[in-house]
Short mmCIF file of C-alpha atoms in Angstrom, two decimals:
data_model
loop_
_atom_site.label_atom_id
_atom_site.label_comp_id
_atom_site.label_asym_id
_atom_site.label_seq_id
_atom_site.Cartn_x
_atom_site.Cartn_y
_atom_site.Cartn_z
CA MET O 1 121.96 55.36 118.68
CA ALA O 2 121.89 56.41 115.02
CA GLY O 3 118.18 55.56 114.78
CA GLU O 4 117.48 57.47 117.97
CA ASP O 5 119.38 60.53 116.68
CA LEU O 6 117.30 60.48 113.48
CA SER O 7 114.13 60.21 115.54
CA ILE O 8 115.12 63.23 117.65
CA GLN O 9 115.94 65.14 114.49
CA GLY O 10 112.55 64.21 113.03
CA GLN O 11 110.82 65.33 116.21
CA ALA O 12 112.71 68.61 116.24
CA TYR O 13 111.81 69.22 112.56
CA VAL O 14 108.11 68.76 113.24
CA TRP O 15 108.31 71.13 116.17
CA ASP O 16 110.03 73.66 113.92
CA LEU O 17 107.26 73.35 111.33
CA THR O 18 104.58 73.54 114.04
CA TRP O 19 105.88 76.87 115.39
CA GLY O 20 106.93 78.28 112.06
CA TYR O 21 104.30 80.99 112.17
CA VAL O 22 106.02 82.57 115.16
CA ASP O 23 108.78 83.89 112.86
CA ALA O 24 106.29 86.02 110.91
CA VAL O 25 104.43 87.21 114.03
CA VAL O 26 107.63 88.32 115.78
CA LEU O 27 108.99 89.89 112.63
CA ARG O 28 105.82 91.90 112.34
CA CYS O 29 106.18 92.94 115.99
CA ALA O 30 109.70 94.22 115.31
CA LEU O 31 108.40 96.10 112.30
CA ASP O 32 105.56 97.74 114.26
CA LEU O 33 108.02 98.76 116.97
CA LYS O 34 110.37 100.13 114.30
CA ILE O 35 113.30 98.39 115.97
CA ALA O 36 115.43 98.29 112.81
CA ASP O 37 114.78 101.98 112.22
CA ILE O 38 115.70 102.84 115.81
CA ILE O 39 119.02 100.99 115.56
CA ASN O 40 119.68 102.53 112.11
CA SER O 41 119.17 106.04 113.50
CA HIS O 42 122.34 105.58 115.57
CA SER O 43 125.78 105.45 114.06
CA ASN O 44 126.71 102.21 115.85
CA SER O 45 125.15 99.20 117.60
CA ILE O 46 123.06 100.23 120.60
CA THR O 47 121.90 98.89 123.93
CA LEU O 48 118.52 97.43 124.82
CA SER O 49 117.74 100.56 126.84
CA GLU O 50 118.46 102.75 123.82
CA ILE O 51 116.10 100.65 121.72
CA ALA O 52 113.48 101.00 124.47
CA ASP O 53 113.97 104.81 124.51
CA GLY O 54 113.04 104.91 120.84
CA ILE O 55 109.72 103.08 121.35
CA SER O 56 106.77 105.27 122.22
CA SER O 57 105.12 103.55 125.18
CA PRO O 58 104.25 104.75 128.70
CA SER O 59 104.59 101.24 130.19
CA LEU O 60 107.15 99.39 128.12
CA ASP O 61 108.19 95.99 129.50
CA ILE O 62 111.88 95.76 128.80
CA SER O 63 111.98 92.08 129.70
CA CYS O 64 109.58 91.35 126.87
CA LEU O 65 111.65 93.55 124.55
CA PHE O 66 114.71 91.52 125.56
CA ARG O 67 112.97 88.28 124.67
CA ILE O 68 111.93 89.70 121.29
CA MET O 69 115.53 90.72 120.54
CA ARG O 70 116.89 87.39 121.75
CA PHE O 71 114.54 85.56 119.36
CA LEU O 72 115.40 87.80 116.36
CA VAL O 73 119.12 87.53 117.07
CA ARG O 74 118.69 83.75 117.00
CA LYS O 75 116.92 84.18 113.63
CA ARG O 76 119.80 86.32 112.36
CA VAL O 77 117.65 89.39 111.87
CA PHE O 78 119.69 91.40 114.37
CA THR O 79 123.22 91.01 115.77
CA SER O 80 124.29 91.06 119.40
CA ASN O 81 127.75 91.55 120.85
CA LEU O 82 128.84 91.53 124.46
CA THR O 83 131.24 94.35 125.38
CA GLU O 84 134.08 94.10 127.89
CA ASN O 85 131.91 95.74 130.55
CA GLY O 86 129.15 93.20 130.08
CA THR O 87 126.76 95.36 128.04
CA THR O 88 124.97 93.76 125.07
CA LEU O 89 124.90 95.87 121.88
CA TYR O 90 122.42 95.17 119.11
CA GLY O 91 123.01 95.89 115.44
CA LEU O 92 121.54 95.32 112.01
CA THR O 93 122.14 92.32 109.76
CA ASP O 94 121.70 92.58 105.97
CA ALA O 95 118.26 91.07 106.55
CA ALA O 96 117.25 93.80 109.05
CA LYS O 97 118.11 96.47 106.54
CA TRP O 98 115.16 95.26 104.41
CA LEU O 99 112.87 96.23 107.32
CA LEU O 100 113.84 99.90 107.26
CA GLN O 101 110.61 101.63 106.50
CA ASP O 102 111.98 104.72 104.77
CA ALA O 103 114.64 102.92 102.68
CA GLU O 104 114.63 103.14 98.91
CA LEU O 105 114.22 99.40 98.68
CA THR O 106 112.26 97.82 101.54
CA LEU O 107 110.17 94.75 102.31
CA ALA O 108 108.36 96.44 105.19
CA PRO O 109 105.04 96.80 103.33
CA ILE O 110 104.97 93.17 102.25
CA VAL O 111 105.68 92.08 105.84
CA GLN O 112 102.78 94.22 107.00
CA MET O 113 100.46 92.87 104.29
CA GLN O 114 101.26 89.20 104.70
CA SER O 115 101.18 89.22 108.51
CA GLY O 116 98.18 91.47 108.80
CA GLY O 117 95.37 91.70 106.26
CA MET O 118 95.93 88.32 104.60
CA LYS O 119 94.87 85.62 107.04
CA LEU O 120 95.73 82.02 106.14
CA HIS O 121 92.72 79.75 106.12
CA PRO O 122 93.04 76.23 107.54
CA PHE O 123 94.88 74.00 105.08
CA LYS O 124 92.72 71.08 106.11
CA LYS O 125 89.67 72.91 104.70
CA ASN O 126 91.58 73.54 101.47
CA VAL O 127 92.36 69.86 101.07
CA LYS O 128 88.93 68.51 102.08
CA GLU O 129 86.65 71.14 100.54
CA GLY O 130 88.68 72.45 97.62
CA GLY O 131 89.95 75.83 98.66
CA ASN O 132 88.66 79.34 99.05
CA MET O 133 85.52 81.04 97.78
CA ALA O 134 87.01 84.51 97.27
CA GLU O 135 90.25 86.01 96.02
CA PRO O 136 92.23 88.35 98.30
CA TRP O 137 92.23 91.25 95.80
CA ASP O 138 88.43 91.16 95.58
CA LYS O 139 88.45 92.72 99.03
CA GLY O 140 90.13 95.78 97.62
CA ALA O 141 87.06 97.15 95.82
CA ALA O 142 84.98 97.09 99.01
CA ARG O 143 87.68 97.83 101.63
CA PRO O 144 89.79 100.88 100.81
CA GLU O 145 92.11 100.32 103.77
CA TYR O 146 92.84 96.75 102.59
CA ASN O 147 93.26 98.02 99.02
CA GLU O 148 95.86 100.54 100.21
CA ARG O 149 97.81 97.95 102.21
CA PHE O 150 97.64 95.37 99.41
CA ASN O 151 98.80 97.87 96.78
CA ALA O 152 101.64 99.03 98.99
CA GLY O 153 102.83 95.46 99.46
CA MET O 154 102.70 94.77 95.73
CA ALA O 155 104.45 98.06 94.96
CA CYS O 156 107.42 97.29 97.23
CA THR O 157 107.95 93.91 95.56
CA ALA O 158 107.57 95.57 92.14
CA LYS O 159 110.42 97.93 92.98
CA ILE O 160 112.73 95.17 94.23
CA VAL O 161 111.99 92.72 91.47
CA GLY O 162 111.84 95.42 88.85
CA ASN O 163 115.30 96.57 89.85
CA ALA O 164 116.63 92.99 89.42
CA VAL O 165 114.90 92.72 86.00
CA LEU O 166 116.41 95.96 84.76
CA LEU O 167 119.89 94.96 85.92
CA ASN O 168 119.82 91.38 84.58
CA TYR O 169 117.49 91.26 81.61
CA GLU O 170 120.20 92.27 79.14
CA ASN O 171 118.87 93.77 75.91
CA GLY O 172 115.47 92.36 76.83
CA PHE O 173 113.65 95.59 76.04
CA ASP O 174 115.55 96.45 72.86
CA GLY O 175 113.19 96.93 69.93
CA VAL O 176 110.09 97.13 72.16
CA LYS O 177 108.15 100.29 71.30
CA SER O 178 105.13 99.69 73.51
CA LEU O 179 104.80 97.56 76.64
CA VAL O 180 101.69 96.75 78.66
CA ASP O 181 102.09 95.64 82.26
CA VAL O 182 99.11 93.35 82.87
CA GLY O 183 98.09 93.50 86.52
CA GLY O 184 100.63 96.27 86.98
CA GLY O 185 99.12 97.56 90.22
CA LEU O 186 100.15 101.11 90.96
CA GLY O 187 102.42 101.16 87.90
CA LEU O 188 105.75 101.25 89.70
CA MET O 189 107.49 98.57 87.63
CA ILE O 190 106.35 99.84 84.23
CA GLY O 191 107.34 103.34 85.39
CA GLU O 192 110.87 102.16 86.19
CA ILE O 193 111.17 100.25 82.89
CA VAL O 194 110.10 103.26 80.86
CA LYS O 195 112.42 105.49 82.87
CA ALA O 196 115.35 103.19 81.99
CA HIS O 197 114.16 102.76 78.39
CA PRO O 198 112.48 106.03 77.39
CA HIS O 199 111.87 104.77 73.83
CA ILE O 200 109.09 102.57 75.24
CA SER O 201 105.48 103.75 75.59
CA GLY O 202 104.20 102.15 78.77
CA ILE O 203 100.65 101.02 79.66
CA ASN O 204 99.78 100.08 83.22
CA PHE O 205 96.72 97.84 83.08
CA ASP O 206 94.76 96.79 86.17
CA LEU O 207 91.32 96.82 87.80
CA PRO O 208 89.55 100.17 88.11
CA HIS O 209 89.88 100.45 91.90
CA VAL O 210 93.59 99.81 91.59
CA VAL O 211 94.54 102.28 88.87
CA ALA O 212 92.25 104.85 90.50
CA THR O 213 94.98 105.45 93.12
CA ALA O 214 97.99 105.02 90.84
CA PRO O 215 100.41 107.95 90.61
CA GLU O 216 101.53 109.42 87.32
CA TYR O 217 104.76 108.31 85.66
CA PRO O 218 106.36 109.94 82.62
CA GLY O 219 105.67 107.91 79.48
CA VAL O 220 103.06 105.68 81.15
CA VAL O 221 99.27 105.73 80.81
CA HIS O 222 96.97 103.93 83.24
CA VAL O 223 94.25 101.82 81.69
CA SER O 224 91.52 100.01 83.66
CA GLY O 225 89.87 96.82 82.62
CA ASN O 226 89.54 93.03 83.07
CA MET O 227 92.53 91.05 81.81
CA PHE O 228 90.33 87.96 81.37
CA LEU O 229 88.27 89.84 78.80
CA GLU O 230 90.90 91.65 76.77
CA ILE O 231 94.36 93.21 77.01
CA PRO O 232 95.45 96.54 75.49
CA GLU O 233 97.42 96.43 72.26
CA ALA O 234 101.21 96.57 72.61
CA ASP O 235 104.43 95.19 71.12
CA ALA O 236 105.14 93.26 74.28
CA VAL O 237 103.30 92.12 77.40
CA ILE O 238 104.83 91.85 80.86
CA MET O 239 103.19 90.13 83.85
CA LYS O 240 104.84 90.10 87.26
CA TRP O 241 103.55 87.69 89.92
CA ILE O 242 100.17 87.39 88.18
CA LEU O 243 99.88 83.83 86.89
CA HIS O 244 100.70 82.28 90.26
CA ASP O 245 97.42 83.70 91.54
CA TYR O 246 95.28 81.44 89.33
CA ASP O 247 94.57 77.84 88.45
CA ASP O 248 95.71 76.39 85.13
CA ASP O 249 92.45 77.05 83.28
CA LYS O 250 92.42 80.72 84.14
CA CYS O 251 96.12 81.02 83.33
CA VAL O 252 95.52 79.49 79.87
CA LYS O 253 92.63 81.90 79.26
CA LEU O 254 94.82 84.84 80.23
CA LEU O 255 97.71 83.52 78.09
CA LYS O 256 95.35 83.20 75.13
CA ASN O 257 94.37 86.86 75.55
CA CYS O 258 98.06 87.75 75.47
CA HIS O 259 98.41 85.58 72.38
CA LYS O 260 95.66 87.56 70.57
CA VAL O 261 97.65 90.75 71.07
CA LEU O 262 101.14 89.43 70.42
CA SER O 263 100.42 87.14 67.44
CA LYS O 264 99.47 90.18 65.38
CA ASN O 265 102.92 91.73 65.56
CA GLY O 266 105.24 88.89 66.54
CA GLY O 267 105.75 90.40 69.97
CA LYS O 268 106.88 88.62 73.09
CA LEU O 269 105.50 87.83 76.49
CA ILE O 270 107.65 88.57 79.53
CA ILE O 271 106.55 86.67 82.62
CA VAL O 272 108.20 87.58 85.89
CA ASP O 273 107.27 84.84 88.31
CA ALA O 274 108.63 82.07 90.55
CA VAL O 275 109.85 78.74 89.16
CA LEU O 276 109.49 76.15 91.91
CA ASP O 277 112.21 73.58 92.41
CA PRO O 278 111.16 71.23 95.22
CA GLU O 279 114.75 69.98 95.64
CA GLY O 280 116.35 73.39 95.11
CA LYS O 281 119.08 74.62 97.40
CA GLY O 282 119.10 78.23 96.24
CA PRO O 283 118.53 81.15 98.63
CA PHE O 284 114.90 81.59 97.55
CA ASP O 285 113.76 77.97 97.11
CA ASP O 286 112.40 77.65 100.63
CA ILE O 287 110.49 80.90 100.21
CA ILE O 288 108.97 79.86 96.87
CA ILE O 289 107.67 76.60 98.30
CA ALA O 290 106.34 78.49 101.33
CA TYR O 291 104.55 80.86 98.97
CA ASP O 292 102.94 77.83 97.36
CA MET O 293 101.29 77.22 100.76
CA VAL O 294 100.18 80.88 100.88
CA MET O 295 98.65 80.55 97.43
CA MET O 296 96.78 77.42 98.54
CA ALA O 297 95.40 79.26 101.54
CA THR O 298 94.51 82.60 100.07
CA THR O 299 93.54 82.10 96.41
CA ILE O 300 91.17 79.97 94.33
CA GLY O 301 93.57 77.57 92.65
CA GLY O 302 96.67 79.74 92.71
CA LYS O 303 100.01 78.01 93.03
CA GLU O 304 103.73 78.26 92.38
CA ARG O 305 104.78 76.20 89.36
CA THR O 306 107.66 73.97 88.41
CA GLU O 307 109.21 74.37 84.97
CA ALA O 308 107.19 71.42 83.71
CA GLU O 309 103.98 73.06 84.94
CA TRP O 310 104.95 76.35 83.28
CA LYS O 311 105.65 74.50 80.00
CA LYS O 312 102.19 72.94 80.11
CA ILE O 313 100.22 76.14 80.52
CA LEU O 314 102.42 78.09 78.06
CA GLU O 315 101.89 75.50 75.37
CA CYS O 316 98.14 75.44 75.97
CA GLY O 317 98.05 79.22 75.87
CA GLY O 318 99.83 79.40 72.51
CA PHE O 319 103.43 79.97 73.66
CA PRO O 320 105.37 76.77 72.91
CA ASN O 321 108.68 78.66 72.58
CA TYR O 322 110.09 79.98 75.80
CA LYS O 323 113.22 80.29 77.88
CA ILE O 324 113.74 80.78 81.59
CA ILE O 325 116.22 83.42 82.63
CA ARG O 326 117.36 83.10 86.25
CA ILE O 327 118.05 86.40 88.01
CA PRO O 328 119.21 87.09 91.57
CA ALA O 329 115.70 87.57 92.92
CA LEU O 330 112.77 85.61 94.29
CA LEU O 331 111.29 85.51 90.77
CA SER O 332 112.68 84.48 87.38
CA ILE O 333 112.02 85.81 83.87
CA ILE O 334 110.16 83.57 81.45
CA GLU O 335 110.45 84.98 77.93
CA ALA O 336 107.82 83.41 75.63
CA TYR O 337 106.86 83.79 71.98
CA PRO O 338 103.53 83.02 70.28
CA LYS O 339 103.40 80.23 67.76
#
C-alpha cells in the first residue's frame, strides 16, 4: 500500500506540473476582469453577482465566472465564506491585494507582462538546439507597445524590491556620493534611493529607447548607452535583476566594466538579484527556480544562480570579496568589492 500511495503521489505531482501554466492564465484572466479591484471597491466581501455587476460585458456568463472564482479560491488568491442564508461571499487575501491595479505597490504590471508579451518557447528546443536567438528586450526598440509593457513590468518590481532594499540595507548607502543604476529602466529605483538619501547624485543608465520614456526624478540624470561597452563614472554601481539575463561570459564582461569604474575609487558594487537554493524552503525559493525556467525560455543563456555560481562570475569579473545580504524579498543584495 505504501508503494501504491507513493505512486499516486508521483502521478499527482506530474499532473500538477503538466497543468501548472493554468495558474498564470487564470490569474491573468482575473487581472483583466479587475476582480480584485471590484471586491476592493466594496467595504466587505461581496457576492458573485456583485462581482459580475462590476464587469463590463453585455453577455457575461456567470457560470464561467463562478468557475474562475472557485479555482482562485482554491489557489488562495481569494477567500469564500458561506453565510447563514446560503450566499457565498468573496473577499481578498493578502495575495489578491498585490493585484490591485491602482495600489502604491502592485504586481499587476508584471503579471500582464509575463502572461502576455513574453511567450515561453518550447523547453525541448532550448535543450536540443541551445536556446533562443533573440533577447526579449530587443523587441522594445522595434515595438513601442511591447517596450511600454516591458518597462511597466520592470518598474513595478523596481518599486517593490527597491522598497525592501531601502528598509533592509542598513547604512549601505552611507558615504556614497554618486550611484549609477546600470540597466535602471525608467529610473524608479534610483529615484527612490536618491529620495531617501539626498546626498547621492543618481545616474539612471539604460538603452536609448528605454531612457527616452523615463520620467524625471530630483537628483537623477538619465544617461543612455551600452553597458557592455562602458559604464558611467560613479562611486558605486547598482544592478537590479540584470545579471540573471545573461550567460557567464557576458556577466563577466559586464562585471569587468564595473571593475574599471570602481577600482579607481575603491567603490562598491551592489547587485540586487536572486540567489537560487534548489533545496530551499523559503517563501520565494519556488519562484526563483521557476524564474530559472523563464530565463531558459526567454533569454540567450540567462539563468538564476546559486551562491557558488555567483562566486565564480564575481571572481572572474574582479570582485573576489563579497557578501550576500538576505532581505524579505524575491531578490537578495550581493555587496562586492574590487580587488
